[in-house]
Tab-separated table of C-alpha atoms in Angstrom:
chain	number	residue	atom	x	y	z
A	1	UNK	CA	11.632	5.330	-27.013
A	2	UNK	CA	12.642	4.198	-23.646
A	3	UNK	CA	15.319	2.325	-23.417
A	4	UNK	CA	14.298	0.303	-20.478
A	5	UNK	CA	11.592	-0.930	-22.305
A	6	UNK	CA	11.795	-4.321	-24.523
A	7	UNK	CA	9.336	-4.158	-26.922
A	8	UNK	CA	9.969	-7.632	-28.443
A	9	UNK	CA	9.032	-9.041	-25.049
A	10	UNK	CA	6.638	-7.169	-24.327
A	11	UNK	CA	4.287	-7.674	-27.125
A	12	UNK	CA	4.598	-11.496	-26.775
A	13	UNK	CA	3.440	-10.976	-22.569
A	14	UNK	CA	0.608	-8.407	-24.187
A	15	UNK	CA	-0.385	-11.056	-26.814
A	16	UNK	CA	0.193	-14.308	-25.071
A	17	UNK	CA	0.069	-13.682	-21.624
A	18	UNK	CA	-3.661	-14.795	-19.887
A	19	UNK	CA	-5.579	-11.459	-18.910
A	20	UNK	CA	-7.664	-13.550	-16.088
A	21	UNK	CA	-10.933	-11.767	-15.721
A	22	UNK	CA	-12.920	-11.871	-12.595
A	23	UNK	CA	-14.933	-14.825	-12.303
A	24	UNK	CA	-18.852	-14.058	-12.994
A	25	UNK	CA	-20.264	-14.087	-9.021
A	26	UNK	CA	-16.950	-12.542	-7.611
A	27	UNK	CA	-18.328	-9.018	-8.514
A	28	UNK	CA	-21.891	-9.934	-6.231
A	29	UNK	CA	-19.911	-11.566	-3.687
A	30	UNK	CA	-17.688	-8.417	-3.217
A	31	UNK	CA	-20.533	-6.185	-2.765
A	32	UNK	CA	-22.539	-8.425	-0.928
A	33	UNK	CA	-19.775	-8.361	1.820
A	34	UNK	CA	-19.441	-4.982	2.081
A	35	UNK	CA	-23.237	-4.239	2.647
A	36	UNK	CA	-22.653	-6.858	5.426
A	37	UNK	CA	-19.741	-5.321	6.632
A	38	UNK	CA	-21.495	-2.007	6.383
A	39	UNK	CA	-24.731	-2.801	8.408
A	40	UNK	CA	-23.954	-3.254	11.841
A	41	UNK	CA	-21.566	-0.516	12.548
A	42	UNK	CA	-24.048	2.069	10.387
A	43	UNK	CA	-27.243	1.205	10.730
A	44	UNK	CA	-29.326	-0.459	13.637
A	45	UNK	CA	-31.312	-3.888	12.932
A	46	UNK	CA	-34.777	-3.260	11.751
A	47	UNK	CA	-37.623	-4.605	13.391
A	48	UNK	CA	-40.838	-5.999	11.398
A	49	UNK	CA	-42.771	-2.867	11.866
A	50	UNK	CA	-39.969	-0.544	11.274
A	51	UNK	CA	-41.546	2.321	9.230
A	52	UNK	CA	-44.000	3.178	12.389
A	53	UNK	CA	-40.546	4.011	14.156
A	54	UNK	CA	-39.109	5.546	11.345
A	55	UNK	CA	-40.394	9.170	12.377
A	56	UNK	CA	-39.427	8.928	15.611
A	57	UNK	CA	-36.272	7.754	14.983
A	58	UNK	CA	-35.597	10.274	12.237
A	59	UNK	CA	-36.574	12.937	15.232
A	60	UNK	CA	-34.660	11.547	17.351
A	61	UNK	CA	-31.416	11.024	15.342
A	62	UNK	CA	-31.349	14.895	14.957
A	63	UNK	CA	-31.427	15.243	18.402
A	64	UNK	CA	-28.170	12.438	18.808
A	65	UNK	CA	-26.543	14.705	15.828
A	66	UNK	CA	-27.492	18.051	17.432
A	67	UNK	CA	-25.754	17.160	20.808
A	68	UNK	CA	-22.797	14.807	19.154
A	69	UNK	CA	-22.231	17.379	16.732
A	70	UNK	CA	-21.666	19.992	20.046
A	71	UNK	CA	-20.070	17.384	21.996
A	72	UNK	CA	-17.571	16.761	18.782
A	73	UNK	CA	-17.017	20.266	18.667
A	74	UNK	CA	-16.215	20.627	22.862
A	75	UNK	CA	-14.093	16.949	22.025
A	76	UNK	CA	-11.872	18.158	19.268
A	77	UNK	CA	-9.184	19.644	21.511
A	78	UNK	CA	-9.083	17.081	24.223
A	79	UNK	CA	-9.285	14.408	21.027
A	80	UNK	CA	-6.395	15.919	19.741
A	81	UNK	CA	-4.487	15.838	23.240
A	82	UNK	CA	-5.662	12.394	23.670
A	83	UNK	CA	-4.043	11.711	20.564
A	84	UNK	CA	-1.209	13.440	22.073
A	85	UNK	CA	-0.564	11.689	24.595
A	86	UNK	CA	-0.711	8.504	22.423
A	87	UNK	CA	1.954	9.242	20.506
A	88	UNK	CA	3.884	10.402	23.463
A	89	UNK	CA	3.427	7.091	24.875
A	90	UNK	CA	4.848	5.058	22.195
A	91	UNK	CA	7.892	7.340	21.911
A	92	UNK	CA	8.700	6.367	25.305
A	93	UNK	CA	7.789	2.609	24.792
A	94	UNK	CA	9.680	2.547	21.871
A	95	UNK	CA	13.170	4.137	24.088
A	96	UNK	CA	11.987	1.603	27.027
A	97	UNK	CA	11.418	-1.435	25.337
A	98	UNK	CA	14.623	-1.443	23.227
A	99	UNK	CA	12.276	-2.064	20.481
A	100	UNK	CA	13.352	1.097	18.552
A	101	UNK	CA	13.430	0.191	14.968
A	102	UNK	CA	11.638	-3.272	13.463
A	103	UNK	CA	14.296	-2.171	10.700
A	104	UNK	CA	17.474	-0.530	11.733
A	105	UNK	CA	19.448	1.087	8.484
A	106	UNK	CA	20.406	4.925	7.715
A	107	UNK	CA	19.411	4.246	3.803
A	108	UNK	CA	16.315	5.000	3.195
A	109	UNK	CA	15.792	3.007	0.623
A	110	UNK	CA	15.872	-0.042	3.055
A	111	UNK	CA	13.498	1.719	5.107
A	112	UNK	CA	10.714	2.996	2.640
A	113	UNK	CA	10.429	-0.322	1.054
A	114	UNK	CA	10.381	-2.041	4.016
A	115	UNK	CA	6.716	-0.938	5.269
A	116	UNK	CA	5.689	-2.394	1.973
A	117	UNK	CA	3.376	-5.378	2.672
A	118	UNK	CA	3.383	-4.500	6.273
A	119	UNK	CA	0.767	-1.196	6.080
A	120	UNK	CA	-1.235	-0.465	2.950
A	121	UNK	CA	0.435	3.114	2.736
A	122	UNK	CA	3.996	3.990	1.981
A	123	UNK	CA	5.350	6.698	4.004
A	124	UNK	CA	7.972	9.391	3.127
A	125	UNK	CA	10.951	8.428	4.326
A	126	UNK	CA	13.540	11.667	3.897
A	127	UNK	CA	17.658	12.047	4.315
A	128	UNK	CA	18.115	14.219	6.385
A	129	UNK	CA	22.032	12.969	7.819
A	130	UNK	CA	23.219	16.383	5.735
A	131	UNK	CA	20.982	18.543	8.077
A	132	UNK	CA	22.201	16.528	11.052
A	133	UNK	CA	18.866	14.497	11.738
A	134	UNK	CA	20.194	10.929	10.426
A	135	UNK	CA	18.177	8.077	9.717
A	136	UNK	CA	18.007	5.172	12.836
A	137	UNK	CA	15.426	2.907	11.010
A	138	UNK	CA	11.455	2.429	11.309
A	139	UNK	CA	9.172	0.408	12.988
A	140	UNK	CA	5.479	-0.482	12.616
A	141	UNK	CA	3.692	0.837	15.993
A	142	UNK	CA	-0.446	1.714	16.552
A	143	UNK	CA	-1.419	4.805	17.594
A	144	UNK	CA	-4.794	5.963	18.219
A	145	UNK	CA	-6.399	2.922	17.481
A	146	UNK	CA	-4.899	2.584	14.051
A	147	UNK	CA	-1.659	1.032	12.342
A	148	UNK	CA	1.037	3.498	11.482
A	149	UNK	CA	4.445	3.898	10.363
A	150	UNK	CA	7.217	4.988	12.875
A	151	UNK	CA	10.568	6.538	11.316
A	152	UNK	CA	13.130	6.926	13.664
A	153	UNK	CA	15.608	10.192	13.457
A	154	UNK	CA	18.291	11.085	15.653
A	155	UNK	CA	19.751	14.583	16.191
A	156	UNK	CA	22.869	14.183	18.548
A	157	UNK	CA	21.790	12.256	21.375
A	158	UNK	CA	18.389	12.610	20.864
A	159	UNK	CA	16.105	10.065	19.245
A	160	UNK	CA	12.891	11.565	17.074
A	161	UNK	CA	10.326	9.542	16.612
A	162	UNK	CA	8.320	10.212	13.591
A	163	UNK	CA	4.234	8.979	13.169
A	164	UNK	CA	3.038	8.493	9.811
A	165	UNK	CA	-0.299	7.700	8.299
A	166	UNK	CA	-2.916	7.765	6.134
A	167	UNK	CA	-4.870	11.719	6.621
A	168	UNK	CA	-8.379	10.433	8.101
A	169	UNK	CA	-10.816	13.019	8.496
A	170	UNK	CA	-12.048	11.640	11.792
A	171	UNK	CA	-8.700	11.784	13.404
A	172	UNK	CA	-7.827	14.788	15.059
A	173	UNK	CA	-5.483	17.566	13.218
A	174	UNK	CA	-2.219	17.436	14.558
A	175	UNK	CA	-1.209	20.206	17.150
A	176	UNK	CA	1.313	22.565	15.494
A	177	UNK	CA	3.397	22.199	18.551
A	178	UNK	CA	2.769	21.454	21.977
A	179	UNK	CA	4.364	19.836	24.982
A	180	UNK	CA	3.386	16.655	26.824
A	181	UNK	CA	4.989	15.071	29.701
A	182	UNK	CA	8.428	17.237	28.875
A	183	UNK	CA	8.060	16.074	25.062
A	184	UNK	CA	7.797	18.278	22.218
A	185	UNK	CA	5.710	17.323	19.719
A	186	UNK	CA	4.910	18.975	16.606
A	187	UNK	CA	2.241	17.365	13.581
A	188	UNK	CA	1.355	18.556	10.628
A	189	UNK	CA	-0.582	17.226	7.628
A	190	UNK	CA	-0.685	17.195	4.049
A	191	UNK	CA	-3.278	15.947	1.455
A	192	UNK	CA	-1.886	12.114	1.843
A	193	UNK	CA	-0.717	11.933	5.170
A	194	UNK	CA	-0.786	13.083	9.172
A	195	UNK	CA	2.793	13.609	11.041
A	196	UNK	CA	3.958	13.708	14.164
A	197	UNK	CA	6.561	14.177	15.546
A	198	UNK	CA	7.497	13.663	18.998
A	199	UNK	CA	11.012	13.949	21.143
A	200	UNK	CA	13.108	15.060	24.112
A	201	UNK	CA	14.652	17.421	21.643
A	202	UNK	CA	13.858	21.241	22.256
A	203	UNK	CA	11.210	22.952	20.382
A	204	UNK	CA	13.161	25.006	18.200
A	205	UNK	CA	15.629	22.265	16.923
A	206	UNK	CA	12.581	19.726	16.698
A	207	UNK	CA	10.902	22.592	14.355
A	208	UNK	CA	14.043	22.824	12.528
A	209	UNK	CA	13.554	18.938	11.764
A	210	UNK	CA	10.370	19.406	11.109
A	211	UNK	CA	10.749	22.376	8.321
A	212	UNK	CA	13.483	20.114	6.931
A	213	UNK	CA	11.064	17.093	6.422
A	214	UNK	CA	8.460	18.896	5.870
A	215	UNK	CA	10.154	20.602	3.183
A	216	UNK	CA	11.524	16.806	2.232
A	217	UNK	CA	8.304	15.456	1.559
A	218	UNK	CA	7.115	17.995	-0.631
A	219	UNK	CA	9.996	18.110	-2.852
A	220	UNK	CA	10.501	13.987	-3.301
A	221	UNK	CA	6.713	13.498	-3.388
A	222	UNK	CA	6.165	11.810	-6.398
A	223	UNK	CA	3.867	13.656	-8.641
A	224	UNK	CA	-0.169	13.392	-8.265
A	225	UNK	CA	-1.241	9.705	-9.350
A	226	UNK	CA	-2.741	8.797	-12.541
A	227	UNK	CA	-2.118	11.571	-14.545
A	228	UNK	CA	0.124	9.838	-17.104
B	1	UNK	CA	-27.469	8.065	5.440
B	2	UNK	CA	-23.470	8.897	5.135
B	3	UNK	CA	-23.182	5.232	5.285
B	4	UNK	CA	-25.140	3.982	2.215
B	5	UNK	CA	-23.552	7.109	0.539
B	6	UNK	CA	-20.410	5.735	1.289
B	7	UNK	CA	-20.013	2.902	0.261
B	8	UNK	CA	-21.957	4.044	-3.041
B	9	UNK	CA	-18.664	6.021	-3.391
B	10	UNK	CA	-16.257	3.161	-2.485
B	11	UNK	CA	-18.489	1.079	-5.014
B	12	UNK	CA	-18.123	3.598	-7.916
B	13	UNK	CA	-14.227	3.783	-7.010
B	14	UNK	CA	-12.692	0.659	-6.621
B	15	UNK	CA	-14.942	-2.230	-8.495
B	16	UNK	CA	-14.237	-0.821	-12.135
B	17	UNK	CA	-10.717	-2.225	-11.346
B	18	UNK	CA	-11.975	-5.329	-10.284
B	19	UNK	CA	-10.792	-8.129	-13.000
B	20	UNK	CA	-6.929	-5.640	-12.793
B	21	UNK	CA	-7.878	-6.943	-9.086
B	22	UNK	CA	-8.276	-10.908	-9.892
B	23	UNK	CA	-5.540	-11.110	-12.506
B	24	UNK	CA	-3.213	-9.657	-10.192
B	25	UNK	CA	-3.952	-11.939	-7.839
B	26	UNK	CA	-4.540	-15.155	-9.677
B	27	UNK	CA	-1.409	-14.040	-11.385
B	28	UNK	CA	0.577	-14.561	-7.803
B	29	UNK	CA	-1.386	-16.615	-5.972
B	30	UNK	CA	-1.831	-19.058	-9.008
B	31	UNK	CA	-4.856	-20.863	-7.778
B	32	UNK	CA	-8.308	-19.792	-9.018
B	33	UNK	CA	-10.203	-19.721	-5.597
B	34	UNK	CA	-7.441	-18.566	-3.348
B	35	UNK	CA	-7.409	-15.453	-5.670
B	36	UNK	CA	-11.253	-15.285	-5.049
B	37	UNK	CA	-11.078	-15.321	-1.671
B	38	UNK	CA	-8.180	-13.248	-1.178
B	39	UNK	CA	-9.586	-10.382	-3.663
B	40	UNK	CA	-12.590	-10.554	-2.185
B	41	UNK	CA	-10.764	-10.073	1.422
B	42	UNK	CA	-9.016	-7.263	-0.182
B	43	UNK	CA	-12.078	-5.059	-0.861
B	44	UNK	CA	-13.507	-5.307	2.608
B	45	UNK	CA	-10.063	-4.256	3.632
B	46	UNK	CA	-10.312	-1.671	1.078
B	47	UNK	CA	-13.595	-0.597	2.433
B	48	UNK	CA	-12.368	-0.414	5.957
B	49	UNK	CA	-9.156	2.218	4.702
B	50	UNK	CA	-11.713	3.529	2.410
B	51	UNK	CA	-11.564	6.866	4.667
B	52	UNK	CA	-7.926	7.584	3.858
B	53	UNK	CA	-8.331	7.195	0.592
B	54	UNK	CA	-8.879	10.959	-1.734
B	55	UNK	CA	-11.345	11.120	-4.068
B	56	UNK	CA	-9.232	12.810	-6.566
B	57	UNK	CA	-6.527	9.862	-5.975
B	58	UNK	CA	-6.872	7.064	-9.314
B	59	UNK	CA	-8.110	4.408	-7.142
B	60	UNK	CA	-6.214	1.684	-8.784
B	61	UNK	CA	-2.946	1.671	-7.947
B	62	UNK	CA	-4.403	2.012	-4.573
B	63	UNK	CA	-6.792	-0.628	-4.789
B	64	UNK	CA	-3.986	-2.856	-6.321
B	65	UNK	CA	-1.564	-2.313	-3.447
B	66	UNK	CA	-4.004	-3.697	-0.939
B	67	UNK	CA	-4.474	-6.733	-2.978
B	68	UNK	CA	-0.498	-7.414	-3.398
B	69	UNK	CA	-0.187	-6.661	0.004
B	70	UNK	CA	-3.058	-9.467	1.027
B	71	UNK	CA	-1.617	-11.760	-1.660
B	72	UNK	CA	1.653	-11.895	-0.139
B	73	UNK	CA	0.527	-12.342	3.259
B	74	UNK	CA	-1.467	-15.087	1.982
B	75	UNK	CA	1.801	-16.391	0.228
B	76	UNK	CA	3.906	-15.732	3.054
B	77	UNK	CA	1.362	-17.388	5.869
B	78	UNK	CA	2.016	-20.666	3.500
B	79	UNK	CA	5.815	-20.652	3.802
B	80	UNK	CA	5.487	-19.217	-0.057
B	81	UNK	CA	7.753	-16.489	-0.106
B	82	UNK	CA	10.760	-15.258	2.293
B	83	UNK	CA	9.555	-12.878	4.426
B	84	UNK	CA	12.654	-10.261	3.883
B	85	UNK	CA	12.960	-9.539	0.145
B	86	UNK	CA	16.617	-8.787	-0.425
B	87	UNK	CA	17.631	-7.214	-4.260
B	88	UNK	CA	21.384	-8.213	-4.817
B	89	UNK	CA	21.267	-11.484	-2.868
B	90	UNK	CA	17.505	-12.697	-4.366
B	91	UNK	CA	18.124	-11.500	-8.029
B	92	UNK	CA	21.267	-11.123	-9.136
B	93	UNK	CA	22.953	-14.306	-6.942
B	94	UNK	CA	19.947	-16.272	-8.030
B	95	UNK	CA	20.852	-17.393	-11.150
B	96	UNK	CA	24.426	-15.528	-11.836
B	97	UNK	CA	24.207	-17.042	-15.876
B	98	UNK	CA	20.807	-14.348	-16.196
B	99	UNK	CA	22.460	-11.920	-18.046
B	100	UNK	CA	24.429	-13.835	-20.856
B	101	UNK	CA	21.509	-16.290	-20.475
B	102	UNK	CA	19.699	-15.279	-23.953
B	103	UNK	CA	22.219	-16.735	-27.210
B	104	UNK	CA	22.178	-13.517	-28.680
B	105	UNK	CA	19.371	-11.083	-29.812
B	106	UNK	CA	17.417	-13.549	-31.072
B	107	UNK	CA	14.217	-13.218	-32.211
B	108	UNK	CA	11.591	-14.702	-30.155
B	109	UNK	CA	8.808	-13.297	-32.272
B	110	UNK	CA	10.029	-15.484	-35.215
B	111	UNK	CA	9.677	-18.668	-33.344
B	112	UNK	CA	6.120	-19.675	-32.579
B	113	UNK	CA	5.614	-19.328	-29.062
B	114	UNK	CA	2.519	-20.660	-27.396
B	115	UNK	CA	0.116	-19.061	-25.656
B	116	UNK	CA	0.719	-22.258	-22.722
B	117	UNK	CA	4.264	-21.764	-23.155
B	118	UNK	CA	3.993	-18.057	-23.003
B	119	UNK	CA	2.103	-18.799	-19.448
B	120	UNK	CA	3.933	-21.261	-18.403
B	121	UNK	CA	7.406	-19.041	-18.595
B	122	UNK	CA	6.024	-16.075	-16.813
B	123	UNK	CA	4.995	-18.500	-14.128
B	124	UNK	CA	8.195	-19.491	-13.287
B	125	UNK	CA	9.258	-15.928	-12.011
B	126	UNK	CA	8.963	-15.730	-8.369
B	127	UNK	CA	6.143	-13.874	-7.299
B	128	UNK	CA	8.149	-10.425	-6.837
B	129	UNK	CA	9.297	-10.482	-10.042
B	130	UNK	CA	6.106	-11.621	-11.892
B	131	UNK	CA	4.152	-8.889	-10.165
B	132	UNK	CA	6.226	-6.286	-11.596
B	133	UNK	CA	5.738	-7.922	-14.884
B	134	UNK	CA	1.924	-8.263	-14.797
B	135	UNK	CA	1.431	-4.869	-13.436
B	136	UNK	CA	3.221	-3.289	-16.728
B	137	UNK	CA	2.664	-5.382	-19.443
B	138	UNK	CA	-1.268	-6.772	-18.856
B	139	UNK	CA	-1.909	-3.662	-16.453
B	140	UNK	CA	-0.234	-1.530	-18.764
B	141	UNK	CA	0.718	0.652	-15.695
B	142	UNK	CA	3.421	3.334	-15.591
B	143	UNK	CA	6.314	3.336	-12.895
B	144	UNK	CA	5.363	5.899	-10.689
B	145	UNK	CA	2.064	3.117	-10.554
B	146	UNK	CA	3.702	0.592	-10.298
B	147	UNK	CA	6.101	2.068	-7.182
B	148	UNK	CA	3.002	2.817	-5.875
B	149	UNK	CA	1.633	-0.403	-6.015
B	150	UNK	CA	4.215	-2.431	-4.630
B	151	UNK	CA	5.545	0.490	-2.223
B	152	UNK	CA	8.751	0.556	-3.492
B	153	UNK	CA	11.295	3.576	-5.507
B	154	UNK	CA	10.541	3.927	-9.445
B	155	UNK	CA	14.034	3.120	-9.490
B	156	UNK	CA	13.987	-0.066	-8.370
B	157	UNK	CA	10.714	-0.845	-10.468
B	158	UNK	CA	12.747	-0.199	-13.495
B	159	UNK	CA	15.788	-2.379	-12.309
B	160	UNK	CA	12.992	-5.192	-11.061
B	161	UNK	CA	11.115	-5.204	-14.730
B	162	UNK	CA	14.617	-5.560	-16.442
B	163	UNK	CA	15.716	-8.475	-14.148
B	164	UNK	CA	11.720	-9.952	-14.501
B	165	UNK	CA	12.052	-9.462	-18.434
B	166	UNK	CA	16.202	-11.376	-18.586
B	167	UNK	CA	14.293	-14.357	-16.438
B	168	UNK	CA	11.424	-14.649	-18.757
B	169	UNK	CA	13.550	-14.628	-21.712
B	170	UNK	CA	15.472	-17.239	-20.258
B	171	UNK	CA	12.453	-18.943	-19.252
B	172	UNK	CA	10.921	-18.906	-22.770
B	173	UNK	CA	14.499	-19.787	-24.196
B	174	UNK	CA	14.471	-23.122	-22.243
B	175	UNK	CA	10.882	-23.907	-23.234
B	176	UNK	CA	11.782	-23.249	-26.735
B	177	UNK	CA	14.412	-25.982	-26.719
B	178	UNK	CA	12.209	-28.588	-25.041
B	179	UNK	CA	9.730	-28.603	-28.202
């Protein structure tokens, strides 16, 4: 039995408590909306006498998919510098701007919680002040047209900046290491997320960070979703 | 047509869990067509993320997460809930007579509590505290869920439930004696 449970109280909420199911309509509405919100970024308009195009489009299309599909494939590394040079741009911003941390506290459990409500993923937030890469807070920033979660690190004088969010198959994977503007930056991802990491630090004590986080995140990642 | 097959996908995924959707948010919104609107906001913002999201993941703890999060940005736009949640000062500090607040293990079962009453008591936990509450006892989620949910350490799930469960006791207590 678990003794943070109260099972007097909890079998009056079960029994008593209102269960409010979805209204009848709300279920059509909901999927309604997202065929709307579907249509005009996936498929063009159709005209009246569509299906007399339909060949041609179809022909065409796999011509647009032949050449994109190439053009992806010449795009992926300049994508992923592109991206590159995002993040390096909002590491500087964020050392410019005095706008460093949205939430400035060591504990991470100040941090982690804090994101909640603010992006609709939670990122890992490690302590790492043992290995000498303390926590300096987090931030929310956008990077490569999307939201994502900034933790802030420090390693003597040096400020880390780390980008967290969501893995996204149309993003590009990010660079083991590379430098940018006299930045390191090093990314990785895992099933759940894409990191980078970017600073003034040198390469091989920015890898040590990132072995130590890396290694942080796998061991206080909670264990796979609904499985109890 | 990746498109059609997508959202075929995102369909299948996330609108099984759609009345855990509603009575999550009607639960902290407390108004029948504000929860509409916002659950129904939720799922196109659902959609939208829907890339992120792993197919092996249990889409409802994820679903769930964007509508708490879009319920308490609705709450929050209306002046409805501080912006900064903070544990000690907003729990404990609240209402300092919470834990010797219940005479005595009595036995709650034994009087005949109402199903109004019973609804009426849970309402009067703030919505941070009632969430936790819903999301276990009517969700019948676990604590890694639930952390998930509301983006916040199992640990302070557990501690959150506790506090929820004093305040409801408290609350029923008090509607007990008005009868």
């Amino acid at each position: 039995m678990d003794p943070h449970e109260d099972t007097e109280l909890s079998a009056i909420v079960k029994m008593q408590a209102e269960r409010h199911a979805a209204p009848a309509g709300l279920r059509d509405r909901i999927v309604t909306s997202i065929r709307q919100a579907e249509t005009p970024s996936r498929q063009e308009p159709k005209p009246q006498g569509w299906r007399q195009w339909l060949n041609l489009g179809a022909a065409f299309a796999m011509g647009v998919l032949a050449s994109v599909t190439v053009v992806h494939f010449l795009n992926a590394a300049s994508a992923q510098e592109r991206l590159a040079q995002d993040v390096v741009s909002s590491h500087v911003r964020s050392l410019m701007a005095a706008h460093l941390a949205d939430v400035a506290s060591s504990d991470r459990h100040t941090v982690k919680p804090w994101f909640s409500g603010k992006l609709d993923f939670s990122p890992p937030v490690a302590d790492l002040a043992q290995a000498g890469f303390p926590l300096v807070g987090g931030r929310l920033d956008y990077v490569g047209g999307r939201p994502a979660a900034a933790l802030v690190y420090q390693h003597r004088q040096h400020i880390i900046n780390v980008f967290v969010w969501p893995h996204d198959t149309r993003a590009p994977t990010p660079p083991a290491a590379l430098e940018a503007q006299g930045f390191n930056v090093i990314g990785w991802e895992d099933k759940k997320m894409q990191f980078w990491l970017v600073s003034d630090l040198n390469a091989s004590d920015l890898q040590a960070f990132a072995d130590q986080l890396r290694g942080a995140a796998i061991a206080g990642s909670p264990p796979a979703p609904g499985k109890r | 047509m990746s498109g059609t097959d997508r959202t075929r996908r995102f369909e299948a995924a996330v609108l099984p869990h759609l009345d855990a959707a509603y009575n999550l948010a009607r639960w902290l919104l407390r108004d029948e067509q504000s929860a509409q609107d916002v659950v129904q906001e939720a799922y196109l913002r659902a959609f939208r993320f829907f890339d992120g999201f792993r197919g092996d993941q249990d889409a409802r703890p994820w679903l769930l997460s964007i509508v708490r999060n879009s319920c308490f940005t609705w709450l929050r736009e209306r002046g409805r809930e501080p912006v900064e949640f903070d544990e000690e000062r907003d729990s404990e500090q609240r209402d300092p007579a919470l834990y010797e607040a219940t005479d005595g293990p009595e036995r709650l079962l034994e009087r005949k509590l109402e199903r109004a009453q019973v609804n009426a008591a849970v309402a009067t936990l703030t919505p941070l505290f009632r969430e936790v509450l819903i999301l276990r006892e009517l969700e019948a989620m676990s604590y890694d869920e639930i952390a998930q949910v509301v983006g916040i350490p199992v640990g302070t799930v557990m501690s959150r439930l506790s506090r929820a469960r004093s305040m409801l006791r408290t609350a029923l207590a008090a509607a007990d004696k008005e009868d």
